[in-house]
PDB file of C-alpha atoms and ligand atoms in Angstrom:
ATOM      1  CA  UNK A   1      93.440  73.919  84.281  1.00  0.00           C
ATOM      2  CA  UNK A   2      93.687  71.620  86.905  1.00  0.00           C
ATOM      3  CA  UNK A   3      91.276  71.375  89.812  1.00  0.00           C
ATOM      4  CA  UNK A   4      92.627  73.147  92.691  1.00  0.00           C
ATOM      5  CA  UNK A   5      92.419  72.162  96.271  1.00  0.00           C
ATOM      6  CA  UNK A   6      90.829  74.735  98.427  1.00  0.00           C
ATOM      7  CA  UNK A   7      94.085  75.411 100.400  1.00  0.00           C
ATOM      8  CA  UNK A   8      95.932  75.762  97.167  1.00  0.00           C
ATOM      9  CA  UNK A   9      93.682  78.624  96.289  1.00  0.00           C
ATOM     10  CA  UNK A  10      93.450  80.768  99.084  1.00  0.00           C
ATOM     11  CA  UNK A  11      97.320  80.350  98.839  1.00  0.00           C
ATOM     12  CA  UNK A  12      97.958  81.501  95.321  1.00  0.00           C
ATOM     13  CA  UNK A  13      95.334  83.780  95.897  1.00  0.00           C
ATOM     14  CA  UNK A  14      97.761  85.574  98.324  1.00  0.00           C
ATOM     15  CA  UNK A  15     100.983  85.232  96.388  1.00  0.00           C
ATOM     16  CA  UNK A  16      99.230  85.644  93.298  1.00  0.00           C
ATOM     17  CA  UNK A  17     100.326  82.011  91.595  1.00  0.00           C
ATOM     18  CA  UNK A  18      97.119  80.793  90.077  1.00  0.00           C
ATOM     19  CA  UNK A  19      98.471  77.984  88.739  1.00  0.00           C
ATOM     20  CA  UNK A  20      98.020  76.661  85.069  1.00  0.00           C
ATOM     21  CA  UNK A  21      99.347  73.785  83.212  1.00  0.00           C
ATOM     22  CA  UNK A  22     102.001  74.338  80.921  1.00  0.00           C
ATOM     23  CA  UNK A  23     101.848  72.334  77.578  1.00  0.00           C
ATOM     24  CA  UNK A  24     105.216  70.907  78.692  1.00  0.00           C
ATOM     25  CA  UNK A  25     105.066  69.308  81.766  1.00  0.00           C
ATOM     26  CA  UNK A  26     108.101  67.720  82.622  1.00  0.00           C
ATOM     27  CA  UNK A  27     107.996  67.468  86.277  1.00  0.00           C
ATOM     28  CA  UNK A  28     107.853  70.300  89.332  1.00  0.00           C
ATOM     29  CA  UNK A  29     105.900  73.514  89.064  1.00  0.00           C
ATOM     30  CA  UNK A  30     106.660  73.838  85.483  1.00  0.00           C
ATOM     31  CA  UNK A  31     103.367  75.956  85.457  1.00  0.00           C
ATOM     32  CA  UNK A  32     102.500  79.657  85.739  1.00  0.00           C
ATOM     33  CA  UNK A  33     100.245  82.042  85.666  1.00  0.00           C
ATOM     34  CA  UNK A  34      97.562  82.551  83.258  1.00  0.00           C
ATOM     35  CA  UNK A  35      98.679  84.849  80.719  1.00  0.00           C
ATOM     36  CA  UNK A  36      95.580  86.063  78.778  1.00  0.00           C
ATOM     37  CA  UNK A  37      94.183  86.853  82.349  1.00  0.00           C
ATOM     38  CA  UNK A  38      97.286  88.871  83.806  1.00  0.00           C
ATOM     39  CA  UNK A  39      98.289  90.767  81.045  1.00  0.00           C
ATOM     40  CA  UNK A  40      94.433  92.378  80.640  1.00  0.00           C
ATOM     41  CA  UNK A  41      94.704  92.829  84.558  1.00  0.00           C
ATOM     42  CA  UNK A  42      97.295  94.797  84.314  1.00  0.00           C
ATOM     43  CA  UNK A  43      96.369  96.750  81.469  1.00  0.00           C
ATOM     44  CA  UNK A  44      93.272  97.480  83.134  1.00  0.00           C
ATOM     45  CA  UNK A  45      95.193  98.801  86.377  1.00  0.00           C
ATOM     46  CA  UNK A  46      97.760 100.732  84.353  1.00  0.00           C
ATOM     47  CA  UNK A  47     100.799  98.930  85.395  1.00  0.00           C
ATOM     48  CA  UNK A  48     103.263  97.186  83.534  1.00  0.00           C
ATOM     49  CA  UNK A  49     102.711  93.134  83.991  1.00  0.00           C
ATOM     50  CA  UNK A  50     105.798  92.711  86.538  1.00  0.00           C
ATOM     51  CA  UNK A  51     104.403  95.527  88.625  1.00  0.00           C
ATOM     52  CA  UNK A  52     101.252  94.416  88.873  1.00  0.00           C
ATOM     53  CA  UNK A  53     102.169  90.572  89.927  1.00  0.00           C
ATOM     54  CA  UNK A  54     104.211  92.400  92.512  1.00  0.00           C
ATOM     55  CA  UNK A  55     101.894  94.991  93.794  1.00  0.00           C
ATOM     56  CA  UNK A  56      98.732  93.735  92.723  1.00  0.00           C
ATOM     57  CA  UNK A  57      98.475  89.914  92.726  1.00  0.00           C
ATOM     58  CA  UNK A  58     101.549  89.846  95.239  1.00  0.00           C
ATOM     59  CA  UNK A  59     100.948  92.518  97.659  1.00  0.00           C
ATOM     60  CA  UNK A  60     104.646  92.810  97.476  1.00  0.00           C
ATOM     61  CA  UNK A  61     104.937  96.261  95.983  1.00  0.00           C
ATOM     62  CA  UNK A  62     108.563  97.321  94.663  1.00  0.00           C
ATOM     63  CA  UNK A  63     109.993  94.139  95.814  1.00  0.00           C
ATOM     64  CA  UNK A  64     111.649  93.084  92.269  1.00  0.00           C
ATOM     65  CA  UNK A  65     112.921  96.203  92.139  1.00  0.00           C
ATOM     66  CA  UNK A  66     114.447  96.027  95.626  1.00  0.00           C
ATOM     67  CA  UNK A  67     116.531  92.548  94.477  1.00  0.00           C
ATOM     68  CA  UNK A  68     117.798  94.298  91.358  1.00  0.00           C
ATOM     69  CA  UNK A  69     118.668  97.330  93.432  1.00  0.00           C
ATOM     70  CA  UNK A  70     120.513  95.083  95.915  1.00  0.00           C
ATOM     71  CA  UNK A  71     122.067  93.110  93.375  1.00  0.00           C
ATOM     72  CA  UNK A  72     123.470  96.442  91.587  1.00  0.00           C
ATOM     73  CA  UNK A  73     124.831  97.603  94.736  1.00  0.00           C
ATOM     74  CA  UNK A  74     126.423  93.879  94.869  1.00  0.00           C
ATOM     75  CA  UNK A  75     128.250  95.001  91.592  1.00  0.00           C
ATOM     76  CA  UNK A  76     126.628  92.326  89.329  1.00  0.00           C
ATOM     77  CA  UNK A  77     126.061  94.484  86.317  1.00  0.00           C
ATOM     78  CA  UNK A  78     128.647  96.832  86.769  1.00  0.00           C
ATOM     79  CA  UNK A  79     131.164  94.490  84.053  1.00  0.00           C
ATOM     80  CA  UNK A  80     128.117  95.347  81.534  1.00  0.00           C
ATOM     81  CA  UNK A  81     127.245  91.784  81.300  1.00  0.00           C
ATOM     82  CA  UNK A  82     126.814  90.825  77.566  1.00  0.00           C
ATOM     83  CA  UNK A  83     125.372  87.133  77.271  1.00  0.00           C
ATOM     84  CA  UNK A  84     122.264  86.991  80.248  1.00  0.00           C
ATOM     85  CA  UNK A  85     120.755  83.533  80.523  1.00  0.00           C
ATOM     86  CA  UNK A  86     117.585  83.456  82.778  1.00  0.00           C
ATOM     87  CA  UNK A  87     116.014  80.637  83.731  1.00  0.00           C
ATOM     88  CA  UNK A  88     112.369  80.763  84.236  1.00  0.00           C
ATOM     89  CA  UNK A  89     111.633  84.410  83.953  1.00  0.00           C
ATOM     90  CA  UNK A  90     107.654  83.786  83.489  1.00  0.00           C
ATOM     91  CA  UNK A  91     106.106  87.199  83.369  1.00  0.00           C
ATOM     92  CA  UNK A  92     109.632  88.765  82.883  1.00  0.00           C
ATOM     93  CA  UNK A  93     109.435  91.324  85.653  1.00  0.00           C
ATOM     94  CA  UNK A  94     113.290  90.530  86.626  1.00  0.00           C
ATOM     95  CA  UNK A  95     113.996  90.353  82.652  1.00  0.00           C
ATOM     96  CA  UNK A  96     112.320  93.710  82.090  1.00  0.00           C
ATOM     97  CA  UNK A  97     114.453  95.514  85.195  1.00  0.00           C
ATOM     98  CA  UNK A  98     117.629  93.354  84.362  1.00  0.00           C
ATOM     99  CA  UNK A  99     117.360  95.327  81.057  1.00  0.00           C
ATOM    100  CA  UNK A 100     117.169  98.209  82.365  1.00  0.00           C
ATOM    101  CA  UNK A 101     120.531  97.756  84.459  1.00  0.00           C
ATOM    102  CA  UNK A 102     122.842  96.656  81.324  1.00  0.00           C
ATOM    103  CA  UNK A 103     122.407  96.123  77.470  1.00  0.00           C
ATOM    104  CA  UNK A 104     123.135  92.084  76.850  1.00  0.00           C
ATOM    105  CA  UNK A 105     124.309  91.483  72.822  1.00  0.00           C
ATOM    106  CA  UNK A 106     122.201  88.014  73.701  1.00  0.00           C
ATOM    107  CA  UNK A 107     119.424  87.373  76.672  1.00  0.00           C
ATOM    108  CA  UNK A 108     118.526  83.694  76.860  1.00  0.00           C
ATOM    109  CA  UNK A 109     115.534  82.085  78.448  1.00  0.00           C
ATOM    110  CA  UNK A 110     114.948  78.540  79.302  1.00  0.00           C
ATOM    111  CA  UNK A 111     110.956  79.029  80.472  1.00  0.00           C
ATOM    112  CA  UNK A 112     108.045  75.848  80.292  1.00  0.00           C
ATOM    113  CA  UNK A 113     105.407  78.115  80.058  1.00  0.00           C
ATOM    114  CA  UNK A 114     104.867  78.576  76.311  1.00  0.00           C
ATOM    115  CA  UNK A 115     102.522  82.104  75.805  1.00  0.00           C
ATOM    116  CA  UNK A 116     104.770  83.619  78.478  1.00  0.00           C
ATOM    117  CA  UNK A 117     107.969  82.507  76.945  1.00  0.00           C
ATOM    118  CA  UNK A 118     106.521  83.799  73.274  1.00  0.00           C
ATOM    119  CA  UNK A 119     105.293  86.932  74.946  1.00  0.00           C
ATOM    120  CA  UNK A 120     108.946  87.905  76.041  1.00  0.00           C
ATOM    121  CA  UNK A 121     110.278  86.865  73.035  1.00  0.00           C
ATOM    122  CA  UNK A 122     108.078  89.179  71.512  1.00  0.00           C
ATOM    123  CA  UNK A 123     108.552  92.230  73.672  1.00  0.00           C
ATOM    124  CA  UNK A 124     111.951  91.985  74.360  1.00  0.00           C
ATOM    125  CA  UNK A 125     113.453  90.369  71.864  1.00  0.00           C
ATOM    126  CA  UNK A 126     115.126  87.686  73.753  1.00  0.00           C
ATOM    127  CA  UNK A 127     116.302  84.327  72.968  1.00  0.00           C
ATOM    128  CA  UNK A 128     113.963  81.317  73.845  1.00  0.00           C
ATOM    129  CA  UNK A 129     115.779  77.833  74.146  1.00  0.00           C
ATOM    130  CA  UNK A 130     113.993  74.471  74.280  1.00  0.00           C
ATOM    131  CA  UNK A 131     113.685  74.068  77.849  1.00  0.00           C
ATOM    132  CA  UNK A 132     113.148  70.072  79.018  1.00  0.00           C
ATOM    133  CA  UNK A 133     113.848  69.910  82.635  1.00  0.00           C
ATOM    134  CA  UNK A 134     116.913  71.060  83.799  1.00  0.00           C
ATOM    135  CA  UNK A 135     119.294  71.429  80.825  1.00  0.00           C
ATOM    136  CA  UNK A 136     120.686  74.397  79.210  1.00  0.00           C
ATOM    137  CA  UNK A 137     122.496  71.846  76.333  1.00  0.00           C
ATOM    138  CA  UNK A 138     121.280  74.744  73.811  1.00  0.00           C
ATOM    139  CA  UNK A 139     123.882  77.106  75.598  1.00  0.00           C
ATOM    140  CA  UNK A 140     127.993  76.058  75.267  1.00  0.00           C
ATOM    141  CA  UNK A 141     130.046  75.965  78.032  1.00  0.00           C
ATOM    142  CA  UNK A 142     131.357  79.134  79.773  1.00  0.00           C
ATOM    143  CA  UNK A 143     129.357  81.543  77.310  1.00  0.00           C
ATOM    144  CA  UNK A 144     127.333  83.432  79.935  1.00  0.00           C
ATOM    145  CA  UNK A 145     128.166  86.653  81.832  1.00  0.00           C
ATOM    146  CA  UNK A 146     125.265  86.251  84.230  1.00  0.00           C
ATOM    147  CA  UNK A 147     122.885  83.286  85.018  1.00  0.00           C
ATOM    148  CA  UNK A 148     119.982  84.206  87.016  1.00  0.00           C
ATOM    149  CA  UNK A 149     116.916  82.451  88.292  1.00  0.00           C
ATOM    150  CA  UNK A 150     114.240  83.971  90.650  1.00  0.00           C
ATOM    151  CA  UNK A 151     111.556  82.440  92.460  1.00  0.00           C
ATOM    152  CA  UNK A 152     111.976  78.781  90.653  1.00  0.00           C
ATOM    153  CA  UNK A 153     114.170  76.522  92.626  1.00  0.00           C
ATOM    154  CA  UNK A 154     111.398  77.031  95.193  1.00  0.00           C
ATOM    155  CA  UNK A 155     108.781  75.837  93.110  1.00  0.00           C
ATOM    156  CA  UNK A 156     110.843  72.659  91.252  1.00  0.00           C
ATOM    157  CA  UNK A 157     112.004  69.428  92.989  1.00  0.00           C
ATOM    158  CA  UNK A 158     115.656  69.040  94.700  1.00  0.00           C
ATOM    159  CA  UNK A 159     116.781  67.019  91.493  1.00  0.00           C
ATOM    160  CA  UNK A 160     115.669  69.409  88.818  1.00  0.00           C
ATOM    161  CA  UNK A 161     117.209  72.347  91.070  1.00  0.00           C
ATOM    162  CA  UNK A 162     120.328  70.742  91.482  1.00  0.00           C
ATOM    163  CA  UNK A 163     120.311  69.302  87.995  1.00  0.00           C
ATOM    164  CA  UNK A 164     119.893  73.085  87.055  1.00  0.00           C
ATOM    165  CA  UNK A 165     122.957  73.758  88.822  1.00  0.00           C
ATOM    166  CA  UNK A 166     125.747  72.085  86.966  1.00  0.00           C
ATOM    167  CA  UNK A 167     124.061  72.849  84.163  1.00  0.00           C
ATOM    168  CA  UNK A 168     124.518  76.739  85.629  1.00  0.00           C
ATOM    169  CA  UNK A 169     128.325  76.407  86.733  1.00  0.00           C
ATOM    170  CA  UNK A 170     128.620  74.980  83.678  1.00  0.00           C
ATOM    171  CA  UNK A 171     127.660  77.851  81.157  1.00  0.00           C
ATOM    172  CA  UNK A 172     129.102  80.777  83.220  1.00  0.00           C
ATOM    173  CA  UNK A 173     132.031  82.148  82.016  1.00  0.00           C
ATOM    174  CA  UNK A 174     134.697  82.702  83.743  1.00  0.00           C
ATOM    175  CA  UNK A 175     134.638  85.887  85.918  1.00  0.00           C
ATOM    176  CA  UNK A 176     130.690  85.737  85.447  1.00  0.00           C
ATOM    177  CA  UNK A 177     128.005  85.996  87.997  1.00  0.00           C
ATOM    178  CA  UNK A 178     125.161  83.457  89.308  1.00  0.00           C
ATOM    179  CA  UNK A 179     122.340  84.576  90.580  1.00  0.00           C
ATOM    180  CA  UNK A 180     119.452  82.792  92.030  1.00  0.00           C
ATOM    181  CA  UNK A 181     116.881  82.106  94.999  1.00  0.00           C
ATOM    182  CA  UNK A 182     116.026  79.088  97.281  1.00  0.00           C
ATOM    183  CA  UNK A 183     114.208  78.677 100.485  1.00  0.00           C
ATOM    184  CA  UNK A 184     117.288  77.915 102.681  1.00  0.00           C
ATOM    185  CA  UNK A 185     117.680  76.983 106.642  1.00  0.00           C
ATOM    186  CA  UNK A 186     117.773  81.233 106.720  1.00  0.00           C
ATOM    187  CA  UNK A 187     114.503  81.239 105.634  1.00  0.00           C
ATOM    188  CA  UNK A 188     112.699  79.036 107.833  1.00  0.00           C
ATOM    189  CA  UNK A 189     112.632  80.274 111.248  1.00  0.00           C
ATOM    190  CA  UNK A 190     109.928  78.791 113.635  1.00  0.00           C
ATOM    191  CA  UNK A 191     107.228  81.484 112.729  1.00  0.00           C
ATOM    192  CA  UNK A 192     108.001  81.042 108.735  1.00  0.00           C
ATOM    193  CA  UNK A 193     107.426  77.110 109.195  1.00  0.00           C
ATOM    194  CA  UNK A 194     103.623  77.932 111.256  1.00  0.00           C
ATOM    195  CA  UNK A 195     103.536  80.435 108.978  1.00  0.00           C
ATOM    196  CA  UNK A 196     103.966  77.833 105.715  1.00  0.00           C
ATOM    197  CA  UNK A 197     102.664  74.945 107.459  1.00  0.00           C
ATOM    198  CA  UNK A 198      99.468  77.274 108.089  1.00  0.00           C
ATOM    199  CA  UNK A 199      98.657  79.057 104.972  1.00  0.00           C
ATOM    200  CA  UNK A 200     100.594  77.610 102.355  1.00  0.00           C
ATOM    201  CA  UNK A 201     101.804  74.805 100.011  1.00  0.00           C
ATOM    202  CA  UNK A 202      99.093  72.701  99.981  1.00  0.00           C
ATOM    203  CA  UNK A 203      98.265  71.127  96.373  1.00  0.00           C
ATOM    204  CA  UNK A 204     101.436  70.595  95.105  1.00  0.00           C
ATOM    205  CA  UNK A 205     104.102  68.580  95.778  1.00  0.00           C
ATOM    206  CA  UNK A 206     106.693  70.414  94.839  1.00  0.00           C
ATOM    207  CA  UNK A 207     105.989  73.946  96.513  1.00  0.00           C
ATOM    208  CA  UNK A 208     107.739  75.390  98.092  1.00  0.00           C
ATOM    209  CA  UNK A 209     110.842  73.490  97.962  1.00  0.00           C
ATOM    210  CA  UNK A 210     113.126  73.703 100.509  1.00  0.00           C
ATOM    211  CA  UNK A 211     117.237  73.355 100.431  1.00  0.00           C
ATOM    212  CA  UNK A 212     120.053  74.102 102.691  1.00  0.00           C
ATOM    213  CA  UNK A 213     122.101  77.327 102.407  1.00  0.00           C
ATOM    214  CA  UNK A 214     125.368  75.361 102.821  1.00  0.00           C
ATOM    215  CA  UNK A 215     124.287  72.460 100.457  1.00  0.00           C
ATOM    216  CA  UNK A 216     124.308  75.287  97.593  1.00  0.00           C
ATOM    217  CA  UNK A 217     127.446  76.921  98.741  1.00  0.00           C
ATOM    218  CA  UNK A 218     129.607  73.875  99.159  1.00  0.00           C
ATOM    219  CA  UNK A 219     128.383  72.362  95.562  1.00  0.00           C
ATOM    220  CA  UNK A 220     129.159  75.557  94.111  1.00  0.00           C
ATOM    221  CA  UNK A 221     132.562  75.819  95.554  1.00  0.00           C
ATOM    222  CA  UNK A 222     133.002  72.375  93.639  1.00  0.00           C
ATOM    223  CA  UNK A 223     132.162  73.788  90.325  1.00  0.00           C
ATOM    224  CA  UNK A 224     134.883  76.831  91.307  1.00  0.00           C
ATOM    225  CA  UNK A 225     132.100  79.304  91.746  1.00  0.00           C
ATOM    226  CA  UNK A 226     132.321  81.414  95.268  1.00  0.00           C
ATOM    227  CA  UNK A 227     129.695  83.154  97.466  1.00  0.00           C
ATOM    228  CA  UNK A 228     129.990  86.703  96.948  1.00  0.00           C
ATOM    229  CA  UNK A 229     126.664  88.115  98.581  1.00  0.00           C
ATOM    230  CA  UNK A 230     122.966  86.620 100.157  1.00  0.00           C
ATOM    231  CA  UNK A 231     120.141  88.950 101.215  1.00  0.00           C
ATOM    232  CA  UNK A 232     116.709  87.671 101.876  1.00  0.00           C
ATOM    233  CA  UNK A 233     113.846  88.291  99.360  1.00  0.00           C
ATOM    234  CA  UNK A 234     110.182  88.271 100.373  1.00  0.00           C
ATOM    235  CA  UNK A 235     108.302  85.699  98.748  1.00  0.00           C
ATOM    236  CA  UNK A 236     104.191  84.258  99.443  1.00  0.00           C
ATOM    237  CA  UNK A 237     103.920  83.734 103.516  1.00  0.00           C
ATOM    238  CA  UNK A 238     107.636  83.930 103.859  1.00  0.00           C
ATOM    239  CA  UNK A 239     110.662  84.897 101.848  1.00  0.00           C
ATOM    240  CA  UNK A 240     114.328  83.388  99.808  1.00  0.00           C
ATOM    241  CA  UNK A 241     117.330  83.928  99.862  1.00  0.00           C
ATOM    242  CA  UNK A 242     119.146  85.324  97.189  1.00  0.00           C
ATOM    243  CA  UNK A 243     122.438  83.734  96.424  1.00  0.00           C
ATOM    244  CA  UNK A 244     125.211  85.528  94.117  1.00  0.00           C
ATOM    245  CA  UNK A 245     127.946  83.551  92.906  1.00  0.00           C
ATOM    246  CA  UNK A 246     131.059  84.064  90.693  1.00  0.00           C
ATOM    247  CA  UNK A 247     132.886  81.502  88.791  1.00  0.00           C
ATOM    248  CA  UNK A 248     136.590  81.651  89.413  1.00  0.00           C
ATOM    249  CA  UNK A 249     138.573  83.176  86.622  1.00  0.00           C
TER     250      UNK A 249
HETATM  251  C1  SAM B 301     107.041  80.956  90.460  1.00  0.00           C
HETATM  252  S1  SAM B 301     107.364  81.274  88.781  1.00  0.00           S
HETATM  253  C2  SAM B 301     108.525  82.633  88.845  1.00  0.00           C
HETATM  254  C3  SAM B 301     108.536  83.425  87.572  1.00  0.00           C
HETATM  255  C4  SAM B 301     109.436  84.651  87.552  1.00  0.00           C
HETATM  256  N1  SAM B 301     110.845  84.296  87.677  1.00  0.00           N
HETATM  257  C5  SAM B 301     109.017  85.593  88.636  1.00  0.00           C
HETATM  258  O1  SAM B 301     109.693  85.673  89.661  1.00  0.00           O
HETATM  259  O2  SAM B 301     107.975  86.222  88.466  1.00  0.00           O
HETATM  260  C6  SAM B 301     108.382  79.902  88.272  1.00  0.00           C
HETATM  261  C7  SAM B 301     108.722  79.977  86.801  1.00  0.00           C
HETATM  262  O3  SAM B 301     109.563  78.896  86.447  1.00  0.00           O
HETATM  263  C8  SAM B 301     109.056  78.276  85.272  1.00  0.00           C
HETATM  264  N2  SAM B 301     109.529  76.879  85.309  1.00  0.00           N
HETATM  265  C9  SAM B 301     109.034  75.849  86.030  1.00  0.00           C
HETATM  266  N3  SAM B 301     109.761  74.733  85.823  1.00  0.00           N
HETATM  267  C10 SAM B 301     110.754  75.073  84.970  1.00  0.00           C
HETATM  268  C11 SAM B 301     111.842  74.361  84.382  1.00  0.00           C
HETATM  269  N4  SAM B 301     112.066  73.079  84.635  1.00  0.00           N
HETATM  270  N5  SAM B 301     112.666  75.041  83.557  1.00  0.00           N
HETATM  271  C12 SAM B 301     112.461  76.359  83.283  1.00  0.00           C
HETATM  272  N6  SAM B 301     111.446  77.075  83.803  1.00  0.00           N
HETATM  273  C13 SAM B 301     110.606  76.448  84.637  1.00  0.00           C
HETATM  274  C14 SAM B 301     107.556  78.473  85.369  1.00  0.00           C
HETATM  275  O4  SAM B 301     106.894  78.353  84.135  1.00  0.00           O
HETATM  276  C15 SAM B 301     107.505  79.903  85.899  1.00  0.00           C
HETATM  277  O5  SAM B 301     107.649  80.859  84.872  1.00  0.00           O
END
């Protein structure tokens, strides 16, 4: 593990991202949390790993369950959504609810950190693909019912976000759903800034990464995929904004 800056600690110690180095390193926060570490702490307090990083380690209680409420309200797996592709689910605590919401013939993961991605392999008997940087080449075009993505394009650089985004459009079938985070202009009132600039980010280069609602929403439009729905999600100091998209038929 790398040595941490100070600043960096208290930080993750907050949002409970204690940062380890994943054996493929290819750029951004292609890192996670320890898993040896997390899964006994959450044995020990009786929870199931995604509720514990959210109650626990977070001090976010319920709050991936509030995004998958909201985005079943929004309709998203109300087509039953067959083929889910998922792109850095770590721990798995939006795989493991996702689940629960529809029954996918095939679940795909693209995840750098290798126990975590073996571990949900494992449990849920999803699909890992090789994951280098921001390509889902594994997956063919317009195969995927719904692409989601929560809490990484605000820990990876503007190019292997946006990179990620073709690469989403791309896959999505048509009719299908997008679904993803970033920390957009909505995000980052004057007190969220203090409140980042204060307490958080140091360390790392790439967190948190920043990019503007309308940059999404107007690339998107140009791969024929519309903004259905946004809602804010809390995240570390601050929160995201959750973006739904669907790819024109
Ligand atoms: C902040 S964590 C969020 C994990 C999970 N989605 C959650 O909300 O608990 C970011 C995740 O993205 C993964 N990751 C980082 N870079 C990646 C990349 N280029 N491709 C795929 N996954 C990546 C990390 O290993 C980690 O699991």
């Amino acid at each position: 593990m790398p040595v941490l800056k100070s600043g960096l600690k208290r930080v993750l110690g907050r949002t409970g991202f204690d940062i380890v180095r994943s054996a493929n390193n290819l750029g951004g926060v292609d890192d996670f949390i320890p898993f040896e570490a997390t899964m006994r702490a959450a044995r020990a307090a009786g929870l199931s790993v995604g509720d514990h990083i959210d109650a626990v380690m977070n001090g976010t209680p319920g709050a991936t369950q509030s995004t998958i409420d909201k985005l079943r309200d929004l309709g998203v797996f109300a087509t039953d959504p067959q083929t889910v592709l998922e792109i850095g689910p770590g721990s798995g605590r939006y795989l493991e609810k996702t689940l629960k919401e529809c029954s996918p013939d095939r679940y795909e993961i693209y995840e750098t950190a290798g126990p975590w991605a073996d571990y949900l392999v494992t449990t849920f008997g999803v699909v890992a693909r090789p994951t280098a940087g921001s390509s889902l080449a594994p997956t063919s075009d317009a195969s995927v019912d719904l692409v989601q993505a929560h809490k990484v394009f605000n820990t990876v650089t503007f190019l292997c976000a946006s990179r990620y985004f073709y690469e989403m459009a791309r896959v999505t079938r048509p009719g299908g759903r997008i679904v993803f985070d970033v920390m957009t202009e909505t995000c980052l009132d004057p007190a969220a800034v203090h409140a980042w600039a204060t307490d958080g980010g140091s360390g790392h280069d790439s967190y948190p990464a920043a990019l503007p609602r309308q940059t999404c929403v107007d690339l998107f439009a140009t791969l024929n995929c519309t903004l259905e729905a946004s809602f804010l999600a809390p995240m570390g100091v601050a929160s995201t904004e959750v973006l739904v998209f669907a790819k024109g038929t």
